[in-house]
Short mmCIF file of C-alpha atoms in Angstrom, two decimals:
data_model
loop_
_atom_site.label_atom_id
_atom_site.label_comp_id
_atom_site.label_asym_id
_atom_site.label_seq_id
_atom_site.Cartn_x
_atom_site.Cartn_y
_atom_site.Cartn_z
CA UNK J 128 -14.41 -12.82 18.54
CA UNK J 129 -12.11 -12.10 15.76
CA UNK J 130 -12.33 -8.94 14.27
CA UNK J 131 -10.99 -7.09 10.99
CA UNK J 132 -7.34 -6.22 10.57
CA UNK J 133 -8.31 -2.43 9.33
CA UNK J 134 -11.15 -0.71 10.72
CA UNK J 135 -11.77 2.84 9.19
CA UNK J 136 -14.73 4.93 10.24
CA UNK J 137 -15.84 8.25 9.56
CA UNK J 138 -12.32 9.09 8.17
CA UNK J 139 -12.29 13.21 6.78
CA UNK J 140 -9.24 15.00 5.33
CA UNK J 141 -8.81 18.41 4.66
CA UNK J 142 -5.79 20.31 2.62
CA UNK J 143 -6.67 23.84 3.37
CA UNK J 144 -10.24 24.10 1.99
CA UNK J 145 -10.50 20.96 -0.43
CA UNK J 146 -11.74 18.20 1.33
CA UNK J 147 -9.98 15.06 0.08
CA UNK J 148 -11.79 12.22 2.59
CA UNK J 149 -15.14 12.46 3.15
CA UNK J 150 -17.14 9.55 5.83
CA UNK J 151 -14.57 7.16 4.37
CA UNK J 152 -15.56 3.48 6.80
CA UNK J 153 -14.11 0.76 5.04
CA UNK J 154 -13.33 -3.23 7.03
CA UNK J 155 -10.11 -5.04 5.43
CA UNK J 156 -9.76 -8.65 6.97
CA UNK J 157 -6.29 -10.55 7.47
CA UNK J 158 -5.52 -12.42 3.68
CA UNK J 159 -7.83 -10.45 1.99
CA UNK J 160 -6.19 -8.08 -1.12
CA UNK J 161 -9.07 -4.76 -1.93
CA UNK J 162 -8.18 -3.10 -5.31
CA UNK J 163 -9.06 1.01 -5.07
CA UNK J 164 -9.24 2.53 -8.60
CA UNK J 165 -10.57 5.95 -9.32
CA UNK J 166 -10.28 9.20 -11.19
CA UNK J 167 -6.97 11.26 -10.23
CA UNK J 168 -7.90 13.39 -7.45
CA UNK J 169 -10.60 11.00 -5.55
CA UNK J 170 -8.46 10.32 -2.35
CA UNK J 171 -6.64 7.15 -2.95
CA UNK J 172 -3.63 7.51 -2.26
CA UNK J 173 -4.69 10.31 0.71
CA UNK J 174 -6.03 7.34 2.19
CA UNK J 175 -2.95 4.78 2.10
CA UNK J 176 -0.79 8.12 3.86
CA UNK J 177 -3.23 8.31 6.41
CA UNK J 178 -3.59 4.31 7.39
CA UNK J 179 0.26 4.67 7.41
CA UNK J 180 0.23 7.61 9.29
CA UNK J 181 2.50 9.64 7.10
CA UNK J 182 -0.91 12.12 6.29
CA UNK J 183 -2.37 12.78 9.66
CA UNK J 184 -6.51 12.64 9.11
CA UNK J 185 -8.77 15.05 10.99
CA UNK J 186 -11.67 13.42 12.17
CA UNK J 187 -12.60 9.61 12.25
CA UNK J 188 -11.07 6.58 12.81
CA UNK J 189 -8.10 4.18 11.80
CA UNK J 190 -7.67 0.89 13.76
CA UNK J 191 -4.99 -1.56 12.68
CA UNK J 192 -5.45 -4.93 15.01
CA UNK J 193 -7.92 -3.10 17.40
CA UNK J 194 -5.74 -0.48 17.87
CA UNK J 195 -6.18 3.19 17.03
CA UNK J 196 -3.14 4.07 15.45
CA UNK J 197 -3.68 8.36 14.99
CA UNK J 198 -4.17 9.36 18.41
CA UNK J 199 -4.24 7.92 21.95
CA UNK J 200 -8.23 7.21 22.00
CA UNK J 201 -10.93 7.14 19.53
CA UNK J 202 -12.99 9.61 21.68
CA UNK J 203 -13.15 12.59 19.55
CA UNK J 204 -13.54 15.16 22.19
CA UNK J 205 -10.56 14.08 24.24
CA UNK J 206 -8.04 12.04 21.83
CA UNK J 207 -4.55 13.39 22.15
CA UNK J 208 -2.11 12.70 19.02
CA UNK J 209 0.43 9.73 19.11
CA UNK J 210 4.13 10.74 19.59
CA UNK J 211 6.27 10.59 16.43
CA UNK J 212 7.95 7.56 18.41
CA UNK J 213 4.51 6.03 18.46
CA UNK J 214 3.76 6.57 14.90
CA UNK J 215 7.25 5.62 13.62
CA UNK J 216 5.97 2.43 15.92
CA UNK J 217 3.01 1.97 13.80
CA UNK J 218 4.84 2.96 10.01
CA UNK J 219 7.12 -0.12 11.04
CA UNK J 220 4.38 -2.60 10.93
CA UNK J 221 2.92 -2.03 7.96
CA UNK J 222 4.77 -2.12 4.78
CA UNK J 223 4.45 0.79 1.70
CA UNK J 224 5.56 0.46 -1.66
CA UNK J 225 5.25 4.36 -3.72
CA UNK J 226 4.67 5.15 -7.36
CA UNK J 227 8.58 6.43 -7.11
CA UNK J 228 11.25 4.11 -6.22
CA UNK J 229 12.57 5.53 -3.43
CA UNK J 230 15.88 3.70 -3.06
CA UNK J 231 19.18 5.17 -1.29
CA UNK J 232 20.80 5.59 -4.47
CA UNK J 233 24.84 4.82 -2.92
CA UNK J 234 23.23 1.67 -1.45
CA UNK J 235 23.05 -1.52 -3.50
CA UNK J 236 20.40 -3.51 -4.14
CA UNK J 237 21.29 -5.91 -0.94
CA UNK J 238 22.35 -2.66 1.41
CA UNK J 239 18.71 -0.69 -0.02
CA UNK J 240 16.84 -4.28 2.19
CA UNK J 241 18.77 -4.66 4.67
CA UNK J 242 18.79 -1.09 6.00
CA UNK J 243 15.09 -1.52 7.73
CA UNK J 244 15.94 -4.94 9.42
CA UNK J 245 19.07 -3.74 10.71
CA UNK J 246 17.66 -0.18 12.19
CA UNK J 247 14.05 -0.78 12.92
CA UNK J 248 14.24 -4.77 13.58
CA UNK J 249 17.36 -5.01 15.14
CA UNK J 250 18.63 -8.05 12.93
CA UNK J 251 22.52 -8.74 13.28
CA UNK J 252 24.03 -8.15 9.65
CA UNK J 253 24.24 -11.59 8.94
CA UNK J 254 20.45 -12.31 9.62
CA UNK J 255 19.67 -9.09 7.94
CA UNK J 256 21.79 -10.23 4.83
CA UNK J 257 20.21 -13.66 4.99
CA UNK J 258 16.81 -12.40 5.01
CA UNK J 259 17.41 -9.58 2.51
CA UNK J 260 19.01 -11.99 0.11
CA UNK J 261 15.99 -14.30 0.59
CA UNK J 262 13.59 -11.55 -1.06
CA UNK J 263 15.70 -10.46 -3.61
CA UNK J 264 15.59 -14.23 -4.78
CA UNK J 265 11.62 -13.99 -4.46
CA UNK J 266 11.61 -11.22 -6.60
CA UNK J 267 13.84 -12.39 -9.30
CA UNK J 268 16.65 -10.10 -8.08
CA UNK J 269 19.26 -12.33 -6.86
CA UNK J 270 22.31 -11.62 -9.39
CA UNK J 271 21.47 -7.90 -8.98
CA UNK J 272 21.91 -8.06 -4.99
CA UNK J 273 25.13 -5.77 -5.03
CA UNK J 274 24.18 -3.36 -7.97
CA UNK J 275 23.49 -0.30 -7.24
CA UNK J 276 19.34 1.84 -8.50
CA UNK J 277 21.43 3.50 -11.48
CA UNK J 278 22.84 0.10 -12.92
CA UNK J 279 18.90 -1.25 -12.62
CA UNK J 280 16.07 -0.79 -15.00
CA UNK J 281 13.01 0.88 -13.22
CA UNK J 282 10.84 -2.28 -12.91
CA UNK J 283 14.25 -4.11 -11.74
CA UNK J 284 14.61 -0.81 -9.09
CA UNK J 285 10.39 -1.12 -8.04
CA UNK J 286 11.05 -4.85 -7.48
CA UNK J 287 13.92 -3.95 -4.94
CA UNK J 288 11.32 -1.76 -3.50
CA UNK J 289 8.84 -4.61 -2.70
CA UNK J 290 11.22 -6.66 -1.34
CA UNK J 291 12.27 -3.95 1.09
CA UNK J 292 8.81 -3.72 2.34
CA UNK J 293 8.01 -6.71 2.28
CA UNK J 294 11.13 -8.47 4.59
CA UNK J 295 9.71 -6.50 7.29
CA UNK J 296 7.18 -8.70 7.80
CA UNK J 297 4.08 -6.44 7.74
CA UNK J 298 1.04 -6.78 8.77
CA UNK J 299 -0.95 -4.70 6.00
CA UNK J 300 1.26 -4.24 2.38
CA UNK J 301 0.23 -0.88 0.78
CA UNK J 302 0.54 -0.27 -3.11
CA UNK J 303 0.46 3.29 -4.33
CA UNK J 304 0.77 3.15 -7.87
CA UNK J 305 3.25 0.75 -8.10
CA UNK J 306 3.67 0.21 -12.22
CA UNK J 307 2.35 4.44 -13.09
CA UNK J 308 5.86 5.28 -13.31
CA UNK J 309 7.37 2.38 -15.56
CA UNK J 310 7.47 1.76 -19.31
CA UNK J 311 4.95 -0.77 -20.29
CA UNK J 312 7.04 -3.74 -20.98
CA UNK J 313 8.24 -3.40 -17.22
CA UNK J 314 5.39 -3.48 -15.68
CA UNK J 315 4.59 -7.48 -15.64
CA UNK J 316 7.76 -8.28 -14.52
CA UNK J 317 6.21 -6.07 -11.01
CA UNK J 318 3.03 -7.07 -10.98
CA UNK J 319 4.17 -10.87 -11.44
CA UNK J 320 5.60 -10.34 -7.79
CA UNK J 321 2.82 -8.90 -6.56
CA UNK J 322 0.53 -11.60 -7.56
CA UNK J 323 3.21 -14.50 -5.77
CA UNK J 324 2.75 -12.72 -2.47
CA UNK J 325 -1.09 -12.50 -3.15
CA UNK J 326 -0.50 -16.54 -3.31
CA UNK J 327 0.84 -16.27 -0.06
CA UNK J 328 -1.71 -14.66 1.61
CA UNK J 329 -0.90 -11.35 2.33
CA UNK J 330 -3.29 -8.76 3.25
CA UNK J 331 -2.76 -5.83 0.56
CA UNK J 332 -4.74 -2.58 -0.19
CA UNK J 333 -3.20 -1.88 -3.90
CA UNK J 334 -4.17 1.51 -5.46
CA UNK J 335 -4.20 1.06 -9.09
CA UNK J 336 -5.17 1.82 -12.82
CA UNK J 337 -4.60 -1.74 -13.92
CA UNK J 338 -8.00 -2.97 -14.25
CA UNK J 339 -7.24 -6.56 -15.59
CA UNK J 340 -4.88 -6.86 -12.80
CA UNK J 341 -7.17 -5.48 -10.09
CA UNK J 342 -10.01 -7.66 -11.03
CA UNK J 343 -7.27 -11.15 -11.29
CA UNK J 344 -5.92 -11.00 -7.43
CA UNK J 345 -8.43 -8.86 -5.84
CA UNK J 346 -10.84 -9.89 -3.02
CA UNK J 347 -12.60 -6.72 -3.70
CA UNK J 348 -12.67 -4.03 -5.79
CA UNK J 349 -13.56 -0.35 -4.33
CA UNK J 350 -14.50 2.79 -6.27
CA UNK J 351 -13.82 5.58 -4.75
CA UNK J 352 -14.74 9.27 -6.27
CA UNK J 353 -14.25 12.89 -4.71
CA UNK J 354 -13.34 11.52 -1.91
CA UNK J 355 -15.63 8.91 -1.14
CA UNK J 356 -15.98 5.13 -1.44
CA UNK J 357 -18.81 5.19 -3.70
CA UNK J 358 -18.95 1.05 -4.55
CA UNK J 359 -17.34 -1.70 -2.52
CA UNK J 360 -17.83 -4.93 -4.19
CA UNK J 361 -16.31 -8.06 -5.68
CA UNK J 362 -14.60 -7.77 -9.12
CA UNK J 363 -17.66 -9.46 -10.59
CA UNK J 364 -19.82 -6.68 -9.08
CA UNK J 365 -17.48 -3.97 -10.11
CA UNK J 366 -16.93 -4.62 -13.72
CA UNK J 367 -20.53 -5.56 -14.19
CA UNK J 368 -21.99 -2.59 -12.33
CA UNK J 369 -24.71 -0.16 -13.86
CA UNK J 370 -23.47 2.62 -12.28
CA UNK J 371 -22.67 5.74 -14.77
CA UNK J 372 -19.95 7.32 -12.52
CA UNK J 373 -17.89 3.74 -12.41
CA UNK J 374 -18.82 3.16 -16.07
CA UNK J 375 -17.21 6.38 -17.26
CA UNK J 376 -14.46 6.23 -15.13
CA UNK J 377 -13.41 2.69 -16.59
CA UNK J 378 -14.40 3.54 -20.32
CA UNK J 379 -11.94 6.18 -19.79
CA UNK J 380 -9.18 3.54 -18.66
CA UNK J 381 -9.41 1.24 -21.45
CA UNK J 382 -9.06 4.02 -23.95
#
């Protein structure tokens, strides 16, 4: 019996006394894309650092392909945390793409892709240039491969980005933000990517204010508000809910 890729249950997060999560479950099959839009401050991106294990959570449960990936057993009494050799094990199959660049800024373009295959997969540095070179291309990057972040525009830099997590072959691509940082006229050249690698079926959870956007490549949409999902639906359902809170919340956007 197959089951779903992502498996969250019961998930709770706590920064001192603000409690971000709160019962977050949520299911996330293999090839499906889920939107999560929401007011600042509702625990989106909280909950992409804690399926990639950069935010530990502090009670419930994340599975990625069956397994849990926080501690050594889902029993809550007796779980014991994964070793940072364990987690960096888990970080390395699933693929994150921040609001902020994040590129080694003496690296090029080519160098900034290739880092991850060569020290996590292991490539030889021709494979690694081969396959680096081959998502540049996919991107639209390929006469920018040995330019360095400061001689790219930001969209041009967030596209380098993608194609670093993505040639790692992930199982899950996470989207924080992706376009919140980048003038306006950038931001279709980025999500133009993102929608090719929808095309070719890659599971995505993409946190987002782009409404039009969510509701073109989505599978489903999820609202999620002081820290909890409060509607999981199709785009239809979303954008034609009667529900005040989501209502607000996406008057607000289109203002």
């Amino acid at each position: 019996m197959s089951h779903p890729l992502i498996q969250i249950k019961n998930l709770y997060k706590s920064f001192g006394d603000t409690e971000v999560l709160k019962d977050v479950s949520i299911d996330i099959n293999r090839g499906e894309v889920v939107s999560i839009i929401g007011p600042s401050g509702s625990g989106k991106t909280t909950l992409l650092r804690c399926i990639n294990v950069l935010t530990k959570y502090d009670k419930g449960s994340i599975k990625i392909d069956n397994v849990e990936i926080g501690y050594a057993s889902d029993d809550e009494k007796n779980r014991k945390e994964r070793s940072e050799y364990q987690l960096s094990e888990f970080r390395s199959e699933l693929g994150m793409v921040f609001q902020l660049f994040y590129l080694f800024p003496h690296l090029t373009a080519l160098e900034n892709v290739m880092l991850g295959l060569r020290k996590v997969r292991k490539l030889s540095k021709v494979k690694a240039a081969d396959q680096a070179k081959y998502w540049l291309q996919r991107v639209g990057l390929t006469e920018k491969i040995n330019s360095l972040p400061s001689e790219m525009s930001g969209g041009q830099q967030q596209r380098v980005g993608i194609a670093r997590a993505v040639a790692m072959d992930p199982k899950v691509l996470l989207l924080d933000e992706i376009t919140s940082a980048l003038d306006p006229e950038l931001v279709g050249e980025v999500l133009e990517v993102v929608q090719k690698l929808v095309e070719d079926g890659m599971t995505m959870i993409i946190v987002t204010h782009e409404m039009s956007f969510a509701s073109d490549v989505s599978n489903r949409i999820v609202f999620m508000d002081e820290g909890k999902i409060e509607i999981d639906g199709t785009p239809s359902e979303i954008f034609d809910s009667k529900n005040e809170r989501l209502n607000t919340f996406l008057a607000r956007i289109k203002k």
